[in-house]
């Protein structure tokens, strides 16, 4: 059924993190209901809104990295493409920034 998907370790870790975040956010919401607030995002957001926006941003970072990784290999004269773990760390940092300050 999922033969079309490239289930590598970074992909599995990424989706596992998303599932754990959703579970954690559900527990957090049940224990402490959220209040809208304004951060650097141009709209008032709740925790769930910031998680959704952060996950979208994380997906775009990963897609952009995959798109330019071959060019980075050429530009930086690397023997092989940069590790996908770099984009994973960048996307999680972006998600943390949006969750904290967004």
Short mmCIF file of C-alpha atoms in Angstrom, two decimals:
data_model
loop_
_atom_site.label_atom_id
_atom_site.label_comp_id
_atom_site.label_asym_id
_atom_site.label_seq_id
_atom_site.Cartn_x
_atom_site.Cartn_y
_atom_site.Cartn_z
CA UNK A 1 0.00 0.00 0.00
CA UNK A 2 2.81 2.44 0.83
CA UNK A 3 5.34 1.12 -1.67
CA UNK A 4 5.30 4.44 -3.55
CA UNK A 5 6.62 6.27 -0.47
CA UNK A 6 10.34 6.50 0.23
CA UNK A 7 10.29 5.54 3.90
CA UNK A 8 13.77 6.54 4.95
CA UNK A 9 14.82 7.17 8.53
CA UNK A 10 14.56 11.00 8.24
CA UNK A 11 11.03 10.71 6.80
CA UNK A 12 9.98 8.35 9.58
CA UNK A 13 11.47 10.65 12.24
CA UNK A 14 9.74 13.68 10.71
CA UNK A 15 6.30 12.03 10.73
CA UNK A 16 6.88 10.58 14.21
CA UNK A 17 7.66 14.10 15.47
CA UNK A 18 4.44 15.40 13.93
CA UNK A 19 2.39 12.67 15.63
CA UNK A 20 4.08 13.31 18.98
CA UNK A 21 3.47 17.07 18.62
CA UNK A 22 -0.22 16.50 17.91
CA UNK A 23 -0.55 14.23 20.94
CA UNK A 24 1.35 16.70 23.12
CA UNK A 25 -0.73 19.64 21.90
CA UNK A 26 -3.95 17.74 22.64
CA UNK A 27 -2.85 16.99 26.21
CA UNK A 28 -1.64 20.58 26.67
CA UNK A 29 -4.97 21.96 25.39
CA UNK A 30 -6.95 19.72 27.74
CA UNK A 31 -4.86 20.79 30.75
CA UNK A 32 -4.56 24.48 29.84
CA UNK A 33 -6.96 25.95 27.26
CA UNK A 34 -5.26 28.34 24.87
CA UNK A 35 -5.73 32.09 24.57
CA UNK A 36 -5.22 34.02 21.33
CA UNK A 37 -2.15 36.24 21.26
CA UNK A 38 -0.11 38.25 18.81
CA UNK A 39 3.54 37.63 18.08
CA UNK A 40 5.55 38.39 14.97
CA UNK A 41 2.86 36.75 12.81
CA UNK A 42 0.46 39.36 11.41
CA UNK A 43 -2.60 37.72 12.99
CA UNK A 44 -3.73 36.74 16.45
CA UNK A 45 -3.11 33.00 16.84
CA UNK A 46 -3.72 30.14 19.23
CA UNK A 47 -1.22 27.36 19.92
CA UNK A 48 -2.96 25.16 17.37
CA UNK A 49 -2.78 27.90 14.73
CA UNK A 50 0.93 28.36 15.35
CA UNK A 51 1.50 24.60 15.16
CA UNK A 52 -0.30 24.42 11.81
CA UNK A 53 1.60 27.42 10.41
CA UNK A 54 4.87 26.01 11.76
CA UNK A 55 4.23 22.58 10.21
CA UNK A 56 3.50 24.21 6.86
CA UNK A 57 6.74 26.18 7.14
CA UNK A 58 8.65 23.03 8.10
CA UNK A 59 7.28 21.19 5.07
CA UNK A 60 8.31 24.06 2.78
CA UNK A 61 11.82 24.12 4.26
CA UNK A 62 12.17 20.38 3.62
CA UNK A 63 10.84 20.66 0.08
CA UNK A 64 13.11 23.61 -0.69
CA UNK A 65 16.12 21.73 0.65
CA UNK A 66 15.34 18.72 -1.52
CA UNK A 67 14.95 21.04 -4.51
CA UNK A 68 18.33 22.75 -4.05
CA UNK A 69 20.42 19.93 -2.54
CA UNK A 70 21.78 18.83 -5.91
CA UNK A 71 22.70 22.43 -6.76
CA UNK A 72 24.36 22.83 -3.35
CA UNK A 73 26.45 19.78 -4.13
CA UNK A 74 27.69 21.48 -7.31
CA UNK A 75 28.12 24.97 -5.84
CA UNK A 76 30.02 23.77 -2.76
CA UNK A 77 31.97 21.04 -4.63
CA UNK A 78 30.70 18.30 -2.34
CA UNK A 79 31.27 14.60 -3.06
CA UNK A 80 27.62 13.81 -2.28
CA UNK A 81 24.39 15.66 -1.62
CA UNK A 82 24.07 17.30 1.82
CA UNK A 83 22.31 15.19 4.42
CA UNK A 84 18.55 15.55 4.70
CA UNK A 85 19.10 15.83 8.46
CA UNK A 86 20.17 19.43 7.84
CA UNK A 87 16.73 20.32 6.51
CA UNK A 88 15.10 18.40 9.36
CA UNK A 89 17.00 20.47 11.94
CA UNK A 90 16.26 23.72 10.08
CA UNK A 91 12.57 22.90 9.82
CA UNK A 92 12.30 21.97 13.51
CA UNK A 93 14.09 25.21 14.45
CA UNK A 94 11.61 27.17 12.34
CA UNK A 95 8.71 25.32 13.96
CA UNK A 96 10.08 26.05 17.46
CA UNK A 97 10.51 29.74 16.57
CA UNK A 98 6.93 30.03 15.31
CA UNK A 99 5.53 28.16 18.31
CA UNK A 100 7.48 30.30 20.77
CA UNK A 101 7.43 33.78 19.23
CA UNK A 102 4.75 33.59 16.51
#
